[in-house]
XYZ file of C-alpha atoms in Angstrom:
660
model
C -33.381 21.126 -7.471
C -31.372 20.252 -10.570
C -27.622 20.236 -10.439
C -25.506 20.844 -13.522
C -22.559 18.463 -13.601
C -19.404 19.173 -15.518
C -19.052 17.346 -18.827
C -16.392 17.389 -21.530
C -16.779 20.356 -23.856
C -15.719 20.261 -27.479
C -15.264 23.891 -28.457
C -16.032 24.964 -31.992
C -13.732 27.543 -33.611
C -15.638 29.528 -36.228
C -13.890 30.259 -39.530
C -12.348 33.699 -39.503
C -11.183 35.517 -42.555
C -8.514 37.352 -40.597
C -5.302 35.535 -41.411
C -3.451 36.151 -38.176
C -6.397 34.965 -36.095
C -6.544 31.708 -38.052
C -2.839 31.203 -37.568
C -3.169 31.801 -33.826
C -5.970 29.259 -33.548
C -4.054 26.634 -35.457
C -0.834 27.154 -33.543
C -2.823 26.807 -30.320
C -4.107 23.464 -31.577
C -0.530 22.292 -32.047
C -0.104 22.385 -28.271
C -2.906 19.887 -27.710
C -0.844 16.769 -28.112
C -1.763 13.115 -28.014
C -0.083 10.867 -25.490
C 3.072 9.024 -26.568
C 6.531 7.957 -25.505
C 9.746 9.846 -26.140
C 12.120 8.141 -28.521
C 9.554 7.517 -31.260
C 9.539 9.365 -34.565
C 6.806 11.513 -36.066
C 6.007 11.641 -39.791
C 4.017 14.701 -40.907
C 2.703 15.686 -44.345
C 2.110 19.108 -45.840
C -0.236 18.084 -48.630
C 0.031 21.436 -50.328
C 2.686 24.152 -50.371
C 3.118 26.726 -53.115
C 6.485 27.458 -54.713
C 5.324 29.765 -57.494
C 5.582 33.567 -57.413
C 6.730 34.168 -53.829
C 7.965 30.859 -52.547
C 9.908 32.469 -49.672
C 6.533 33.252 -48.131
C 5.547 29.609 -47.876
C 6.450 28.302 -44.430
C 6.216 25.169 -42.278
C 6.199 25.414 -38.481
C 7.117 22.455 -36.248
C 6.748 22.076 -32.469
C 8.391 19.305 -30.420
C 6.581 18.597 -27.121
C 8.804 15.702 -26.077
C 11.825 15.612 -23.798
C 14.070 14.423 -26.628
C 15.590 16.340 -29.509
C 15.188 14.851 -32.960
C 16.716 15.192 -36.416
C 14.384 16.651 -39.047
C 14.486 15.345 -42.607
C 12.226 16.207 -45.515
C 11.253 14.603 -48.805
C 9.697 16.716 -51.570
C 7.210 15.459 -54.162
C 5.622 17.050 -57.198
C 1.857 17.518 -57.035
C 0.630 16.737 -60.549
C -2.846 16.976 -62.000
C -4.854 13.819 -62.728
C -3.300 11.909 -65.605
C 0.308 12.714 -64.692
C 2.608 10.854 -62.312
C 4.136 12.382 -59.206
C 7.912 12.493 -58.928
C 10.070 12.641 -55.818
C 12.426 15.639 -56.027
C 14.692 14.362 -53.239
C 16.999 11.496 -54.185
C 17.551 10.992 -50.452
C 15.820 12.736 -47.556
C 17.218 16.238 -46.974
C 18.408 16.919 -43.418
C 17.135 20.171 -41.918
C 19.080 19.847 -38.689
C 17.837 19.165 -35.169
C 14.543 20.115 -33.553
C 15.346 20.536 -29.878
C 13.164 19.218 -27.050
C 10.322 21.518 -25.997
C 11.176 23.673 -28.994
C 9.814 25.016 -32.285
C 11.168 25.495 -35.799
C 10.256 27.916 -38.617
C 11.113 26.475 -42.038
C 11.140 28.586 -45.200
C 10.229 26.353 -48.137
C 12.433 28.148 -50.678
C 15.590 28.999 -48.750
C 15.651 25.962 -46.445
C 14.479 23.234 -48.832
C 14.208 24.049 -52.553
C 17.451 26.036 -52.870
C 19.407 23.342 -51.006
C 17.974 20.723 -53.369
C 19.109 22.779 -56.393
C 15.531 23.383 -57.508
C 15.140 26.765 -59.279
C 12.865 29.225 -57.503
C 10.255 30.306 -58.052
C 9.202 26.696 -58.680
C 6.594 26.679 -61.468
C 6.048 22.987 -62.239
C 2.487 21.728 -61.718
C 1.298 25.269 -61.095
C 4.006 25.723 -58.485
C 2.528 23.096 -56.182
C 4.487 20.670 -53.992
C 3.957 18.075 -51.269
C 6.427 17.772 -48.385
C 6.910 14.827 -46.006
C 8.770 15.585 -42.753
C 10.258 12.874 -40.539
C 11.262 14.019 -37.045
C 13.176 11.738 -34.674
C 10.972 12.647 -31.695
C 7.488 11.726 -30.505
C 4.394 13.912 -30.694
C 5.757 16.616 -32.965
C 3.031 18.740 -34.523
C 3.157 21.261 -37.334
C 1.347 23.697 -39.582
C 1.825 24.857 -43.155
C 1.299 28.455 -44.184
C 0.937 29.339 -47.848
C 0.677 32.856 -49.212
C 1.774 34.297 -52.496
C 1.816 37.875 -53.779
C 0.222 38.973 -50.543
C -2.786 36.658 -50.952
C -3.112 33.956 -48.295
C -4.148 30.480 -49.379
C -4.554 29.492 -45.763
C -2.809 28.017 -42.766
C -3.543 24.393 -41.883
C -2.177 21.692 -39.552
C 0.134 19.065 -40.949
C -1.274 15.550 -40.960
C 0.452 12.709 -39.128
C 1.156 9.417 -40.873
C 0.579 6.515 -38.423
C 3.626 4.381 -37.683
C 1.548 1.197 -37.993
C 0.273 0.462 -41.476
C -3.008 -1.156 -42.396
C -4.404 -3.140 -45.285
C -7.675 -1.216 -45.141
C -8.580 1.469 -47.681
C -8.531 5.123 -46.610
C -11.769 7.127 -46.640
C -11.344 10.910 -46.527
C -14.021 13.589 -46.413
C -13.897 17.191 -47.652
C -16.788 18.617 -45.650
C -16.875 21.842 -47.646
C -15.978 22.588 -51.254
C -17.173 25.630 -53.193
C -18.189 25.283 -56.811
C -19.697 28.723 -57.300
C -18.017 31.508 -59.318
C -14.683 29.887 -60.146
C -15.018 26.207 -59.311
C -11.851 25.274 -61.192
C -9.908 26.947 -58.388
C -11.225 24.550 -55.759
C -8.762 21.705 -55.316
C -8.115 18.518 -53.335
C -4.574 17.276 -52.751
C -3.860 13.641 -51.847
C -0.604 12.047 -50.657
C -0.011 8.289 -50.473
C 2.834 7.382 -48.067
C 2.440 3.638 -48.495
C 4.345 1.272 -50.764
C 1.187 0.287 -52.667
C -0.709 2.218 -55.330
C -4.462 2.562 -54.915
C -7.511 3.352 -57.014
C -9.252 6.632 -56.100
C -13.045 6.987 -56.135
C -15.201 9.925 -55.104
C -18.822 10.466 -54.064
C -20.362 13.946 -54.206
C -23.066 15.239 -51.860
C -25.008 18.467 -51.622
C -24.607 20.545 -48.438
C -28.110 21.935 -47.848
C -29.165 24.390 -45.211
C -31.021 23.094 -42.169
C -34.515 21.975 -43.111
C -33.545 20.548 -46.504
C -32.323 17.020 -47.241
C -28.871 16.286 -48.679
C -28.648 14.460 -51.991
C -25.904 12.320 -53.444
C -24.982 13.614 -56.902
C -23.057 10.457 -57.833
C -25.236 7.466 -58.717
C -22.178 5.266 -58.224
C -18.717 6.283 -56.969
C -16.729 8.033 -59.703
C -13.305 6.584 -60.557
C -10.504 9.193 -60.583
C -7.742 6.768 -61.539
C -4.783 5.524 -59.512
C -2.762 7.226 -56.793
C 0.726 5.768 -57.043
C 2.831 4.505 -54.149
C 4.834 7.283 -52.457
C 3.010 9.717 -54.688
C 0.712 12.756 -54.698
C -2.277 13.950 -56.700
C -3.806 17.357 -57.476
C -7.558 17.123 -58.172
C -9.572 19.995 -59.688
C -13.153 20.044 -58.461
C -14.716 21.335 -61.680
C -12.666 19.739 -64.455
C -11.946 16.388 -62.776
C -15.222 15.764 -60.921
C -18.172 18.043 -61.690
C -17.772 18.265 -65.473
C -17.438 14.467 -66.003
C -20.519 13.982 -63.819
C -22.493 16.352 -66.068
C -22.990 18.850 -63.230
C -23.227 22.398 -64.546
C -20.398 24.693 -63.468
C -20.311 27.086 -61.828
C -22.388 25.034 -59.353
C -24.692 27.479 -57.559
C -27.178 25.359 -55.557
C -26.927 25.629 -51.750
C -24.654 28.625 -52.163
C -22.367 26.562 -54.367
C -21.385 24.229 -51.539
C -20.593 20.512 -51.845
C -19.156 17.680 -49.731
C -16.810 15.060 -51.212
C -15.982 11.568 -49.932
C -12.808 9.972 -51.339
C -12.051 6.245 -51.038
C -8.459 5.293 -51.826
C -7.412 1.646 -51.947
C -4.219 2.305 -50.011
C -3.460 2.690 -46.323
C -2.791 5.955 -44.471
C -3.440 8.331 -47.355
C -3.710 11.961 -46.239
C -5.242 14.930 -47.990
C -6.127 18.610 -47.912
C -8.822 20.728 -49.531
C -8.236 24.236 -50.817
C -11.063 26.571 -51.711
C -10.520 29.872 -53.496
C -12.658 31.777 -55.934
C -11.963 34.905 -58.000
C -8.531 35.162 -56.416
C -9.834 35.140 -52.832
C -8.861 32.205 -50.645
C -11.407 30.609 -48.330
C -8.663 28.517 -46.763
C -6.788 25.242 -46.897
C -7.779 22.499 -44.461
C -6.982 18.798 -43.936
C -9.454 16.174 -45.064
C -11.046 14.164 -42.253
C -10.555 10.413 -42.106
C -13.494 8.110 -41.527
C -13.670 4.326 -41.357
C -16.330 2.173 -42.952
C -17.040 -1.192 -41.392
C -16.623 -4.179 -43.641
C -19.883 -6.109 -43.694
C -18.044 -9.410 -43.483
C -16.456 -8.632 -40.092
C -17.859 -10.633 -37.164
C -21.076 -12.636 -36.861
C -23.305 -9.614 -37.543
C -25.460 -7.317 -35.433
C -27.882 -8.238 -32.719
C -31.395 -7.088 -33.599
C -32.971 -4.709 -31.090
C -36.420 -3.158 -31.330
C -38.830 -1.214 -29.153
C -42.293 -2.700 -28.759
C -44.554 -0.548 -26.648
C -42.460 0.190 -23.574
C -40.376 -2.972 -23.821
C -36.886 -3.372 -25.247
C -36.877 -6.528 -27.375
C -33.505 -8.127 -28.089
C -32.435 -10.981 -30.325
C -28.755 -11.471 -29.619
C -26.496 -12.558 -32.444
C -24.827 -15.892 -31.809
C -21.148 -16.439 -32.673
C -22.182 -18.675 -35.601
C -24.226 -15.825 -37.092
C -27.669 -17.103 -36.139
C -30.058 -15.040 -34.030
C -30.960 -16.079 -30.507
C -34.377 -16.181 -28.913
C -36.488 -13.054 -28.521
C -36.369 -11.629 -24.998
C -37.507 -8.525 -23.157
C -34.323 -6.829 -21.969
C -33.527 -5.343 -18.542
C -30.627 -2.876 -18.383
C -28.481 -3.747 -15.357
C -25.808 -1.273 -16.189
C -23.097 1.209 -15.404
C -21.807 4.338 -17.109
C -18.276 3.467 -18.231
C -15.913 6.388 -18.794
C -12.522 4.829 -18.022
C -9.682 6.959 -16.725
C -6.681 6.691 -14.447
C -4.455 8.825 -12.259
C -2.514 9.975 -15.335
C -5.490 10.979 -17.510
C -4.300 14.464 -18.425
C -7.262 16.566 -19.517
C -9.975 18.795 -18.078
C -13.554 19.917 -18.695
C -12.394 22.928 -20.730
C -9.859 21.022 -22.858
C -10.966 21.055 -26.528
C -9.088 17.772 -26.979
C -10.863 16.120 -24.019
C -12.739 13.403 -25.959
C -9.616 12.363 -27.859
C -7.551 12.132 -24.666
C -10.255 10.043 -23.013
C -10.736 7.794 -26.047
C -7.270 6.341 -25.514
C -8.276 5.287 -21.965
C -10.628 2.553 -23.249
C -7.679 0.485 -24.430
C -5.810 0.958 -21.142
C -8.625 -0.257 -18.882
C -10.931 -2.726 -20.631
C -8.948 -5.817 -19.621
C -9.131 -4.733 -15.974
C -12.665 -3.350 -15.899
C -14.639 -5.959 -17.838
C -13.856 -8.913 -15.511
C -14.846 -6.745 -12.537
C -18.099 -5.833 -14.272
C -18.824 -9.484 -14.950
C -18.288 -10.161 -11.255
C -20.908 -7.495 -10.418
C -23.505 -9.043 -12.801
C -23.415 -6.026 -15.135
C -25.105 -6.726 -18.481
C -24.902 -3.241 -20.052
C -22.439 -0.356 -20.244
C -23.214 3.164 -21.409
C -20.375 4.999 -23.181
C -20.461 8.813 -23.268
C -18.026 8.840 -26.225
C -17.260 6.162 -28.808
C -13.946 4.249 -28.471
C -12.636 5.530 -31.809
C -13.110 4.938 -35.527
C -9.799 5.824 -37.161
C -7.077 3.416 -38.220
C -5.310 3.755 -34.865
C -8.224 3.360 -32.419
C -10.952 1.684 -34.472
C -9.565 -1.879 -34.480
C -8.955 -1.662 -30.720
C -12.495 -0.361 -30.248
C -13.865 -3.438 -31.968
C -11.626 -5.639 -29.827
C -13.087 -4.003 -26.716
C -16.617 -4.664 -27.974
C -15.591 -8.243 -28.747
C -14.612 -8.603 -25.091
C -17.957 -7.204 -23.936
C -19.801 -9.521 -26.329
C -17.847 -12.546 -25.148
C -18.823 -11.723 -21.556
C -22.523 -11.149 -22.201
C -22.401 -7.346 -21.842
C -24.151 -5.058 -24.339
C -23.235 -1.473 -25.173
C -25.206 1.778 -25.333
C -22.877 3.975 -27.382
C -22.991 7.768 -27.554
C -22.021 8.633 -31.124
C -21.926 12.456 -31.235
C -19.426 13.103 -28.405
C -22.344 14.723 -26.600
C -22.000 17.880 -28.719
C -24.132 17.016 -31.779
C -21.109 16.300 -33.987
C -22.835 14.909 -37.076
C -19.590 13.786 -38.724
C -18.865 11.770 -35.595
C -22.382 10.294 -35.732
C -21.885 9.056 -39.262
C -18.433 7.559 -38.718
C -19.230 5.914 -35.343
C -22.514 4.344 -36.459
C -21.037 3.092 -39.727
C -18.018 1.658 -37.934
C -19.810 -0.168 -35.097
C -23.325 -0.892 -36.406
C -22.609 -4.510 -37.368
C -21.089 -5.455 -34.025
C -23.235 -7.877 -31.994
C -22.514 -6.070 -28.684
C -24.386 -2.902 -29.694
C -27.681 -2.487 -27.815
C -28.633 1.029 -28.919
C -27.212 4.366 -29.993
C -27.327 7.553 -27.926
C -26.966 11.258 -28.744
C -26.361 14.190 -26.433
C -25.584 14.523 -22.752
C -28.386 16.263 -20.848
C -28.874 18.563 -23.842
C -32.017 20.116 -22.358
C -29.807 21.587 -19.614
C -26.535 22.365 -21.432
C -27.818 22.795 -25.031
C -25.093 20.532 -26.389
C -22.525 22.475 -24.365
C -23.274 25.707 -26.175
C -23.420 24.298 -29.696
C -27.194 24.883 -29.810
C -28.354 28.491 -29.703
C -31.530 27.712 -27.739
C -33.498 24.812 -26.270
C -35.557 24.767 -29.479
C -32.366 24.494 -31.517
C -31.161 21.676 -29.240
C -34.397 19.738 -29.854
C -34.073 20.228 -33.596
C -30.472 19.026 -33.525
C -31.503 15.954 -31.535
C -34.127 15.042 -34.109
C -31.679 15.618 -36.966
C -29.091 13.305 -35.402
C -31.652 10.607 -34.573
C -33.069 10.715 -38.103
C -29.562 10.354 -39.570
C -28.846 7.317 -37.395
C -32.061 5.676 -38.584
C -30.894 6.165 -42.168
C -27.547 4.538 -41.355
C -28.779 1.604 -39.261
C -32.114 -0.203 -38.970
C -31.114 -2.826 -36.397
C -30.872 -0.709 -33.245
C -33.024 1.937 -31.544
C -31.914 5.532 -30.998
C -31.818 6.981 -27.489
C -30.998 10.448 -26.218
C -29.554 11.623 -22.906
C -31.950 14.021 -21.176
C -31.697 15.753 -17.807
C -34.441 16.252 -15.231
C -37.856 16.211 -16.957
C -39.562 18.904 -14.876
C -37.560 22.041 -14.095
C -39.236 25.304 -13.175
C -37.784 27.276 -16.084
C -38.813 28.223 -19.601
C -38.488 25.308 -22.005
C -37.736 22.801 -19.230
C -41.118 22.158 -17.611
C -42.941 18.839 -17.828
C -45.225 20.081 -20.613
C -42.113 21.131 -22.593
C -40.639 17.659 -22.153
C -43.926 16.201 -23.359
C -43.709 18.277 -26.542
C -40.104 17.290 -27.218
C -40.736 13.578 -26.687
C -43.968 13.243 -28.647
C -43.816 15.932 -31.346
C -40.449 17.586 -31.940
C -38.069 14.589 -31.739
C -40.134 11.688 -33.115
C -37.065 9.798 -34.369
C -35.868 9.232 -30.788
C -37.107 5.795 -29.694
C -35.894 5.777 -26.088
C -35.205 8.532 -23.552
C -32.316 8.108 -21.111
C -33.048 10.269 -18.065
C -30.402 11.584 -15.657
C -32.282 11.923 -12.375
C -30.936 13.092 -9.005
C -33.957 13.898 -6.826
C -33.060 12.208 -3.544
C -33.017 8.651 -2.214
C -36.151 8.119 -4.274
C -37.225 8.950 -7.814
C -40.401 10.410 -6.367
C -43.175 10.813 -8.939
C -40.844 10.280 -11.914
C -42.442 7.096 -13.253
C -45.987 8.440 -12.904
C -44.958 11.699 -14.560
C -43.408 9.855 -17.499
C -46.453 7.639 -17.919
C -48.665 10.728 -17.942
C -46.872 12.450 -20.845
C -45.936 9.691 -23.309
C -46.206 6.077 -24.367
C -42.488 5.978 -25.213
C -40.100 4.042 -22.944
C -37.280 5.372 -20.809
C -34.340 4.168 -18.763
C -32.267 5.843 -16.073
C -29.150 7.056 -17.878
C -27.582 8.344 -14.664
C -28.528 7.840 -11.025
C -26.822 7.188 -7.693
C -24.482 9.102 -5.447
C -20.812 9.532 -4.592
C -18.783 7.939 -1.783
C -17.691 11.183 -0.064
C -19.664 12.480 2.921
C -19.231 16.241 3.097
C -19.261 18.056 6.420
C -20.832 21.490 6.922
C -20.342 24.134 5.813
C -21.490 22.839 2.424
C -19.227 24.822 0.161
C -18.230 23.766 -3.376
C -15.020 22.097 -2.064
C -16.050 20.805 1.381
C -14.204 18.922 4.080
C -15.306 15.379 4.884
C -14.405 11.717 4.511
C -15.179 8.694 2.369
C -18.373 6.917 3.481
C -18.789 3.785 1.376
C -21.780 2.522 3.364
C -23.701 5.718 2.578
C -23.128 5.253 -1.169
C -24.032 1.547 -1.089
C -27.278 2.106 0.815
C -28.336 5.011 -1.435
C -27.635 3.309 -4.766
C -29.250 0.008 -3.818
C -32.351 1.821 -2.561
C -32.738 3.581 -5.915
C -32.123 0.323 -7.807
C -34.826 -1.411 -5.765
C -37.298 1.319 -6.699
C -36.318 1.066 -10.351
C -36.830 -2.714 -10.323
C -40.451 -2.178 -9.298
C -41.050 -0.131 -12.471
C -39.572 -2.417 -15.152
C -41.496 -2.924 -18.381
C -39.871 -6.349 -18.808
C -41.778 -7.497 -15.717
C -44.974 -5.572 -16.469
C -45.518 -4.146 -19.992
C -47.557 -1.290 -18.504
C -44.491 -0.023 -16.618
C -42.258 2.600 -18.244
C -38.591 1.711 -17.595
C -36.024 -0.624 -19.206
C -33.661 -0.405 -16.211
C -30.706 1.908 -15.724
C -26.985 2.666 -15.757
C -25.478 3.764 -12.449
C -23.247 6.853 -12.395
C -20.508 5.626 -12.580
C -18.107 2.682 -12.868
C -14.853 4.379 -11.811
C -13.690 7.632 -10.237
C -12.496 10.253 -12.722
C -9.840 12.619 -11.399
C -9.764 14.898 -14.457
C -13.176 16.469 -13.809
C -11.972 19.066 -11.275
C -8.619 20.754 -12.021
C -5.859 19.925 -11.524
C -5.953 16.559 -13.251
C -4.240 13.721 -11.420
C -5.406 14.617 -7.911
C -8.696 13.751 -6.242
C -10.612 16.893 -5.302
C -13.676 17.087 -3.042
C -15.325 19.809 -5.118
C -18.823 19.390 -6.465
C -22.199 21.053 -6.708
C -24.322 22.486 -3.913
C -27.182 21.933 -3.344
C -27.939 18.571 -4.910
C -30.117 15.484 -4.628
C -27.471 13.593 -2.675
C -27.380 12.374 0.952
C -24.990 15.101 2.159
C -26.264 17.850 -0.133
C -23.159 17.791 -2.352
C -22.374 15.961 -5.588
C -18.639 15.273 -5.186
C -17.679 14.768 -8.816
C -14.462 12.790 -8.336
C -15.872 10.195 -5.883
C -18.746 8.776 -7.965
C -17.110 5.460 -8.821
C -18.355 2.018 -7.892
C -14.618 1.294 -7.957
C -11.966 3.870 -7.095
C -9.354 5.212 -9.497
C -7.144 2.133 -8.888
C -10.096 -0.249 -9.405
C -10.555 -1.233 -5.766
C -14.275 -2.048 -5.373
C -16.237 0.017 -2.862
C -19.061 -1.381 -0.728
C -21.560 -0.375 -3.410
C -19.970 -2.990 -5.696
C -21.151 -5.818 -3.464
C -24.544 -4.202 -2.890
C -25.192 -3.898 -6.631
C -23.746 -7.331 -7.343
C -26.625 -8.652 -5.250
C -29.129 -6.248 -6.809
C -28.032 -7.009 -10.375
C -28.401 -10.769 -9.910
C -31.257 -11.765 -12.267
C -32.786 -13.822 -9.439
C -32.826 -10.854 -7.036
C -36.213 -9.554 -5.874
C -36.452 -6.090 -4.317
C -37.999 -5.800 -0.865
C -41.654 -4.780 -0.798
């Protein structure tokens, strides 16, 4: 029987035209705060506020989650059209008083800022548009801007944080949706450059087709929009500044008038917002999303990995840039999802992946030497380590450490929820790193349908193919894998013949299938079943058991005790069976190897976070009939190896031969 295990869920909030609902959603998001230390300062930008006809109705809301109060100061900048230069309206930062600890603040743009600066209201310069930069002497402050004039709302959107650490890299920002239909000149993008260096601005324009059609780039080469000055802002009109110079007819009506824009600014930490309104009706104001593009000159270059028949063929990149010898690869791996006692999230937390992303940097220096000692050669990541200016460089450092220790990486690039923006940024950021073995999408999507993102199993298959096809466009040096649950479930869309259709016909861009199998102390007929339905290869994406022996009655949160010998015996038995089905040893066999579930215990899976619970799933293909979710680690939460560590260290030794 198949057991559904809890995974992180990224909830999607659909756009709602009801203003108060949107405000509620955004204010809720303000409470989901990144980790940090009190005593730091937060710098937030409102890329667009309106000071025209009813400036008193433009507001900024701040929330301080820290234990320390902090002074709030603001700087105001004009927001000129292309061709003009932005001016700072504050000779020195204006103090707005103190934001208390665990407290919020409601700031009226006119009464609390413009009037105190002696700026006449209503403010009509540059169409009444302004940019505000808030500095708060406390960590982890979050905020939102609300703009409405004459009773018409232009939207509510979160303020964007300016990182405290600068970078020499350019900023790449994406407006995922712009509307160029009936009144394209009213669609705008606002940019703010907090750095001390000016930067050239270029834009690429893409169509946003419906599913089934292919997107097209409308810019043959990136279009130059001029220079964004240091400590300056810019107001860009979609029609006049971009579409008209490109010779694109306006109003633009293809694909419902929808476009995507990618801005590259040669300055660090630029932030931006998009505003879409047509015929006087606002579709909203939202922050641009930052992505990071890997510089081709970084590192020695990618290893080259291909699939030949049912074998995984690897040519590792040497430090001097040359390629090593061709070899058939065996995955002797673990699933690595690092966390500690203080990992503060849960399965229902919309910010779960971002909380967990920060754990990679906390644990890699501890975990990698232990993995080396266990003869691990591969890790599977269920989320990428990060691509933005804060986490991306550390992510590459972590991969450098894996590479230097002979460990390759299977990286999930869609957060398991078919996030196509994440796919693009993660693949582009990491594709040239020599530690990458292959990409992965999904997390048992046949069972959870991308955690509700897909409307049906058929939709989940289509989404899988779409993501795999995109990855192949972005990178030709690595295969694409997908995470798939049990291959033969007695339910519509989940039977063996359904799996056969998905593998061979409906998701042809997937090269390798990673199977999460929990049948018992044996895989049973799995390898024969796979051979009977396809010539494509597979590996075990998840297998093994936990270290907690539950006592009857087998309830979801049973009594019991840790039994390390039980876990060690079970996992090694499954590994021995897997070794007898390796394609590297016999090309007629179907498997590359596998990644054991999992490297370390994770105490966030069962609420409350920070305590180890015995809860799990009943019944299950485990020795005691229960999958105890927070005891699955080869090492415990404090990185003390369990008996299974030594058992698999022997089994993962390349010279090891399984018993007959």
